């Protein structure tokens, strides 16, 4: 082997050794980065888990509050509806009673009017013949007055003529 070859082998070994050291250092550095990264990632995962747990608890609490609020509104509405229904029922009952009284009064008035109409019809049936007789009597009376007036006029005329 020549000197150059030997140097070249030594250089080669040293280059290989340097490469090996370089890769080992890189490997160690990567491992350290991975460990640090893993720790960072683990802490971030823990923090995320804690945040999700906190969010879930907050949502559950908010849900309970909302359910309680809706229940409160619902039951107050139901109570208000019951009060309004009772008032409406009372007003309707009172109105129906008033209407019943008014209907009875109206029926009494109608019955009274009907009785009056029947009585009038009976009276007309009873009095009508007398009205006819009275009409005939009036006509006869009128003709007699006309006749008397004519006779009086003739008498006065005769008397007046005799005096002149």
GROMACS .gro file of C-alpha atoms in nm:
model
  164
    1UNK     CA    1   0.000   0.000   0.000
    2UNK     CA    2   0.117   0.329  -0.077
    3UNK     CA    3   0.129   0.614   0.144
    4UNK     CA    4  -0.136   0.792  -0.044
    5UNK     CA    5  -0.358   0.493  -0.022
    6UNK     CA    6  -0.301   0.467   0.346
    7UNK     CA    7  -0.377   0.832   0.396
    8UNK     CA    8  -0.674   0.797   0.185
    9UNK     CA    9  -0.794   0.499   0.396
   10UNK     CA   10  -0.730   0.695   0.714
   11UNK     CA   11  -0.908   0.992   0.569
   12UNK     CA   12  -1.186   0.765   0.465
   13UNK     CA   13  -1.209   0.619   0.814
   14UNK     CA   14  -1.201   0.956   0.967
   15UNK     CA   15  -1.464   1.079   0.725
   16UNK     CA   16  -1.675   0.776   0.808
   17UNK     CA   17  -1.617   0.832   1.176
   18UNK     CA   18  -1.710   1.196   1.138
   19UNK     CA   19  -2.019   1.097   0.948
   20UNK     CA   20  -2.105   0.845   1.215
   21UNK     CA   21  -2.051   1.106   1.489
   22UNK     CA   22  -2.252   1.357   1.291
   23UNK     CA   23  -2.541   1.114   1.250
   24UNK     CA   24  -2.525   1.011   1.615
   25UNK     CA   25  -2.532   1.373   1.722
   26UNK     CA   26  -2.819   1.438   1.489
   27UNK     CA   27  -2.990   1.127   1.618
   28UNK     CA   28  -2.939   1.236   1.979
   29UNK     CA   29  -3.058   1.584   1.890
   30UNK     CA   30  -3.365   1.439   1.720
   31UNK     CA   31  -3.433   1.218   2.021
   32UNK     CA   32  -3.404   1.518   2.250
   33UNK     CA   33  -3.634   1.715   2.020
   34UNK     CA   34  -3.875   1.423   2.017
   35UNK     CA   35  -3.871   1.394   2.394
   36UNK     CA   36  -3.922   1.767   2.432
   37UNK     CA   37  -4.184   1.759   2.156
   38UNK     CA   38  -4.355   1.460   2.315
   39UNK     CA   39  -4.358   1.633   2.653
   40UNK     CA   40  -4.492   1.950   2.490
   41UNK     CA   41  -4.749   1.748   2.298
   42UNK     CA   42  -4.846   1.553   2.610
   43UNK     CA   43  -4.888   1.873   2.810
   44UNK     CA   44  -5.093   2.024   2.526
   45UNK     CA   45  -5.310   1.710   2.511
   46UNK     CA   46  -5.360   1.727   2.890
   47UNK     CA   47  -5.446   2.096   2.863
   48UNK     CA   48  -5.688   2.022   2.575
   49UNK     CA   49  -5.847   1.742   2.777
   50UNK     CA   50  -5.889   1.973   3.076
   51UNK     CA   51  -6.038   2.241   2.853
   52UNK     CA   52  -6.281   1.991   2.699
   53UNK     CA   53  -6.379   1.870   3.044
   54UNK     CA   54  -6.432   2.230   3.152
   55UNK     CA   55  -6.637   2.301   2.838
   56UNK     CA   56  -6.850   1.988   2.899
   57UNK     CA   57  -6.912   2.089   3.259
   58UNK     CA   58  -7.000   2.443   3.150
   59UNK     CA   59  -7.239   2.308   2.887
   60UNK     CA   60  -7.404   2.074   3.136
   61UNK     CA   61  -7.446   2.360   3.382
   62UNK     CA   62  -7.582   2.585   3.107
   63UNK     CA   63  -7.819   2.307   2.999
   64UNK     CA   64  -7.947   2.267   3.357
   65UNK     CA   65  -8.001   2.643   3.385
   66UNK     CA   66  -8.179   2.658   3.051
   67UNK     CA   67  -8.401   2.362   3.139
   68UNK     CA   68  -8.484   2.523   3.473
   69UNK     CA   69  -8.558   2.854   3.299
   70UNK     CA   70  -8.779   2.689   3.037
   71UNK     CA   71  -8.959   2.490   3.308
   72UNK     CA   72  -9.016   2.809   3.506
   73UNK     CA   73  -9.152   2.992   3.200
   74UNK     CA   74  -9.365   2.693   3.100
   75UNK     CA   75  -9.523   2.642   3.441
   76UNK     CA   76  -9.583   3.014   3.490
   77UNK     CA   77  -9.749   3.018   3.148
   78UNK     CA   78  -9.962   2.719   3.242
   79UNK     CA   79 -10.068   2.886   3.567
   80UNK     CA   80 -10.150   3.208   3.381
   81UNK     CA   81 -10.351   3.008   3.127
   82UNK     CA   82 -10.544   2.836   3.407
   83UNK     CA   83 -10.624   3.174   3.566
   84UNK     CA   84 -10.736   3.318   3.231
   85UNK     CA   85 -10.938   3.003   3.157
   86UNK     CA   86 -11.110   3.029   3.497
   87UNK     CA   87 -11.186   3.398   3.440
   88UNK     CA   88 -11.315   3.325   3.090
   89UNK     CA   89 -11.527   3.038   3.218
   90UNK     CA   90 -11.671   3.259   3.491
   91UNK     CA   91 -11.743   3.539   3.244
   92UNK     CA   92 -11.902   3.293   2.999
   93UNK     CA   93 -12.118   3.142   3.274
   94UNK     CA   94 -12.227   3.486   3.390
   95UNK     CA   95 -12.299   3.594   3.032
   96UNK     CA   96 -12.501   3.278   2.968
   97UNK     CA   97 -12.706   3.339   3.284
   98UNK     CA   98 -12.769   3.701   3.180
   99UNK     CA   99 -12.862   3.584   2.831
  100UNK     CA  100 -13.099   3.324   2.976
  101UNK     CA  101 -13.272   3.592   3.186
  102UNK     CA  102 -13.294   3.823   2.883
  103UNK     CA  103 -13.437   3.539   2.671
  104UNK     CA  104 -13.700   3.462   2.936
  105UNK     CA  105 -13.795   3.830   2.952
  106UNK     CA  106 -13.817   3.844   2.573
  107UNK     CA  107 -14.032   3.529   2.566
  108UNK     CA  108 -14.262   3.681   2.828
  109UNK     CA  109 -14.291   3.998   2.619
  110UNK     CA  110 -14.360   3.795   2.305
  111UNK     CA  111 -14.621   3.585   2.487
  112UNK     CA  112 -14.779   3.904   2.623
  113UNK     CA  113 -14.784   4.058   2.274
  114UNK     CA  114 -14.934   3.737   2.135
  115UNK     CA  115 -15.204   3.740   2.404
  116UNK     CA  116 -15.276   4.106   2.324
  117UNK     CA  117 -15.302   4.028   1.950
  118UNK     CA  118 -15.539   3.738   2.023
  119UNK     CA  119 -15.748   3.958   2.255
  120UNK     CA  120 -15.759   4.234   1.990
  121UNK     CA  121 -15.876   3.977   1.734
  122UNK     CA  122 -16.149   3.859   1.971
  123UNK     CA  123 -16.253   4.219   2.045
  124UNK     CA  124 -16.263   4.303   1.673
  125UNK     CA  125 -16.479   3.997   1.613
  126UNK     CA  126 -16.715   4.107   1.889
  127UNK     CA  127 -16.724   4.479   1.802
  128UNK     CA  128 -16.717   4.455   1.422
  129UNK     CA  129 -17.092   4.394   1.383
  130UNK     CA  130 -17.160   4.702   1.600
  131UNK     CA  131 -16.923   4.909   1.386
  132UNK     CA  132 -17.115   4.801   1.077
  133UNK     CA  133 -17.445   4.895   1.245
  134UNK     CA  134 -17.295   5.228   1.357
  135UNK     CA  135 -17.172   5.297   1.001
  136UNK     CA  136 -17.517   5.224   0.864
  137UNK     CA  137 -17.672   5.444   1.134
  138UNK     CA  138 -17.431   5.726   1.053
  139UNK     CA  139 -17.516   5.702   0.684
  140UNK     CA  140 -17.888   5.711   0.761
  141UNK     CA  141 -17.831   6.001   1.001
  142UNK     CA  142 -17.640   6.196   0.736
  143UNK     CA  143 -17.919   6.145   0.481
  144UNK     CA  144 -18.177   6.255   0.738
  145UNK     CA  145 -17.976   6.572   0.812
  146UNK     CA  146 -17.958   6.645   0.440
  147UNK     CA  147 -18.331   6.587   0.411
  148UNK     CA  148 -18.403   6.806   0.715
  149UNK     CA  149 -18.179   7.079   0.577
  150UNK     CA  150 -18.363   7.070   0.245
  151UNK     CA  151 -18.700   7.078   0.419
  152UNK     CA  152 -18.587   7.365   0.643
  153UNK     CA  153 -18.465   7.552   0.337
  154UNK     CA  154 -18.801   7.498   0.165
  155UNK     CA  155 -18.992   7.604   0.473
  156UNK     CA  156 -18.786   7.919   0.516
  157UNK     CA  157 -18.827   7.995   0.151
  158UNK     CA  158 -19.205   7.958   0.169
  159UNK     CA  159 -19.225   8.169   0.481
  160UNK     CA  160 -19.003   8.436   0.332
  161UNK     CA  161 -19.207   8.437   0.015
  162UNK     CA  162 -19.527   8.475   0.205
  163UNK     CA  163 -19.398   8.776   0.394
  164UNK     CA  164 -19.290   8.961   0.092
   0.00000   0.00000   0.00000
